Amino acid sequence: MLLFQNMKLQSQTLYQLTSPTICIIIMKDSFIKKCETKVVCMINIEAEVVRLEELKASKMKKLVMRKKAELKELCRRAHLVERGDNEVEISIEVIESVNFFN
């Protein structure tokens, strides 16, 4: 502003020069705030995705364990010899090892 005053510009010319500058500064500040908001939003979204993936893995492990128990009960009732638990253990290991962000 001091620069414009030193140039002894008329008030209308001064307004024409400062008004766009002020608008640019306001737009820049608004843009920065929007970007910061978007970054915070993305961080929240990423955290929610991680939480949901962990919940999904937990539910899948519970389902595998429940089905294993049901199969064990069916084998017991039918007087069948159970096979090894390797399939169930492998299924649980696969569920735990899945990393969706790599």
Short mmCIF file of C-alpha atoms in Angstrom, two decimals:
data_model
loop_
_atom_site.label_atom_id
_atom_site.label_comp_id
_atom_site.label_asym_id
_atom_site.label_seq_id
_atom_site.Cartn_x
_atom_site.Cartn_y
_atom_site.Cartn_z
CA MET A 1 0.00 0.00 0.00
CA LEU A 2 2.85 2.34 0.83
CA LEU A 3 4.36 1.71 -2.58
CA PHE A 4 1.17 2.84 -4.27
CA GLN A 5 0.99 5.95 -2.10
CA ASN A 6 4.54 6.86 -2.97
CA MET A 7 3.66 6.62 -6.63
CA LYS A 8 0.95 9.27 -6.02
CA LEU A 9 -1.75 7.36 -7.82
CA GLN A 10 -5.30 8.53 -7.85
CA SER A 11 -7.64 6.79 -5.45
CA GLN A 12 -9.59 5.03 -8.24
CA THR A 13 -6.39 3.65 -9.75
CA LEU A 14 -5.19 2.66 -6.29
CA TYR A 15 -8.46 0.77 -5.70
CA GLN A 16 -8.14 -0.99 -9.04
CA LEU A 17 -4.66 -2.19 -8.13
CA THR A 18 -5.28 -3.17 -4.51
CA SER A 19 -8.65 -4.83 -4.95
CA PRO A 20 -7.37 -7.75 -7.08
CA THR A 21 -4.39 -8.13 -4.75
CA ILE A 22 -6.67 -8.41 -1.73
CA CYS A 23 -8.90 -10.86 -3.60
CA ILE A 24 -5.87 -12.99 -4.47
CA ILE A 25 -4.72 -13.00 -0.84
CA ILE A 26 -8.21 -13.95 0.39
CA MET A 27 -8.49 -16.67 -2.26
CA LYS A 28 -5.06 -18.02 -1.31
CA ASP A 29 -6.01 -18.18 2.37
CA SER A 30 -9.31 -19.86 1.51
CA PHE A 31 -7.52 -22.37 -0.73
CA ILE A 32 -4.99 -23.20 2.00
CA LYS A 33 -7.78 -23.76 4.54
CA LYS A 34 -9.62 -26.04 2.09
CA CYS A 35 -6.43 -28.02 1.46
CA GLU A 36 -5.81 -28.38 5.19
CA THR A 37 -9.39 -29.55 5.64
CA LYS A 38 -8.97 -32.07 2.83
CA VAL A 39 -5.75 -33.42 4.38
CA VAL A 40 -7.45 -33.85 7.76
CA CYS A 41 -10.40 -35.50 6.02
CA MET A 42 -8.08 -37.90 4.14
CA ILE A 43 -6.30 -38.82 7.37
CA ASN A 44 -9.67 -39.55 8.99
CA ILE A 45 -10.75 -41.62 5.99
CA GLU A 46 -7.52 -43.63 6.05
CA ALA A 47 -7.93 -44.31 9.77
CA GLU A 48 -11.51 -45.45 9.21
CA VAL A 49 -10.46 -47.77 6.38
CA VAL A 50 -7.80 -49.34 8.62
CA ARG A 51 -10.35 -49.78 11.40
CA LEU A 52 -12.85 -51.40 9.04
CA GLU A 53 -10.22 -53.75 7.59
CA GLU A 54 -9.23 -54.84 11.10
CA LEU A 55 -12.90 -55.39 11.96
CA LYS A 56 -13.37 -57.41 8.78
CA ALA A 57 -10.36 -59.62 9.59
CA SER A 58 -11.65 -60.14 13.12
CA LYS A 59 -15.10 -61.14 11.85
CA MET A 60 -13.57 -63.51 9.30
CA LYS A 61 -11.47 -65.21 12.00
CA LYS A 62 -14.57 -65.63 14.18
CA LEU A 63 -16.45 -67.11 11.23
CA VAL A 64 -13.65 -69.60 10.51
CA MET A 65 -13.50 -70.62 14.17
CA ARG A 66 -17.30 -71.00 14.36
CA LYS A 67 -17.38 -73.14 11.21
CA LYS A 68 -14.53 -75.24 12.62
CA ALA A 69 -16.54 -75.83 15.80
CA GLU A 70 -19.64 -76.74 13.75
CA LEU A 71 -17.62 -79.19 11.65
CA LYS A 72 -16.11 -80.72 14.77
CA GLU A 73 -19.59 -81.20 16.25
CA LEU A 74 -20.90 -82.78 13.02
CA CYS A 75 -17.94 -85.17 12.93
CA ARG A 76 -18.52 -86.09 16.57
CA ARG A 77 -22.23 -86.80 15.97
CA ALA A 78 -21.51 -88.85 12.85
CA HIS A 79 -18.70 -90.72 14.62
CA LEU A 80 -16.23 -89.59 11.96
CA VAL A 81 -12.54 -89.09 12.52
CA GLU A 82 -11.55 -85.46 12.09
CA ARG A 83 -8.84 -84.44 9.71
CA GLY A 84 -6.05 -82.19 10.92
CA ASP A 85 -6.62 -78.55 11.82
CA ASN A 86 -4.09 -77.36 9.26
CA GLU A 87 -6.72 -75.93 6.94
CA VAL A 88 -8.20 -73.78 9.68
CA GLU A 89 -4.79 -72.61 10.87
CA ILE A 90 -3.76 -71.76 7.32
CA SER A 91 -7.01 -69.82 6.80
CA ILE A 92 -6.44 -67.79 9.96
CA GLU A 93 -2.81 -67.09 9.00
CA VAL A 94 -3.92 -65.85 5.58
CA ILE A 95 -6.55 -63.58 7.13
CA GLU A 96 -4.01 -62.13 9.56
CA SER A 97 -1.30 -61.66 6.94
CA VAL A 98 -3.39 -59.69 4.45
CA ASN A 99 -2.23 -56.07 4.32
CA PHE A 100 -4.46 -53.96 2.11
CA PHE A 101 -2.15 -50.92 2.02
CA ASN A 102 0.94 -52.49 0.41
#
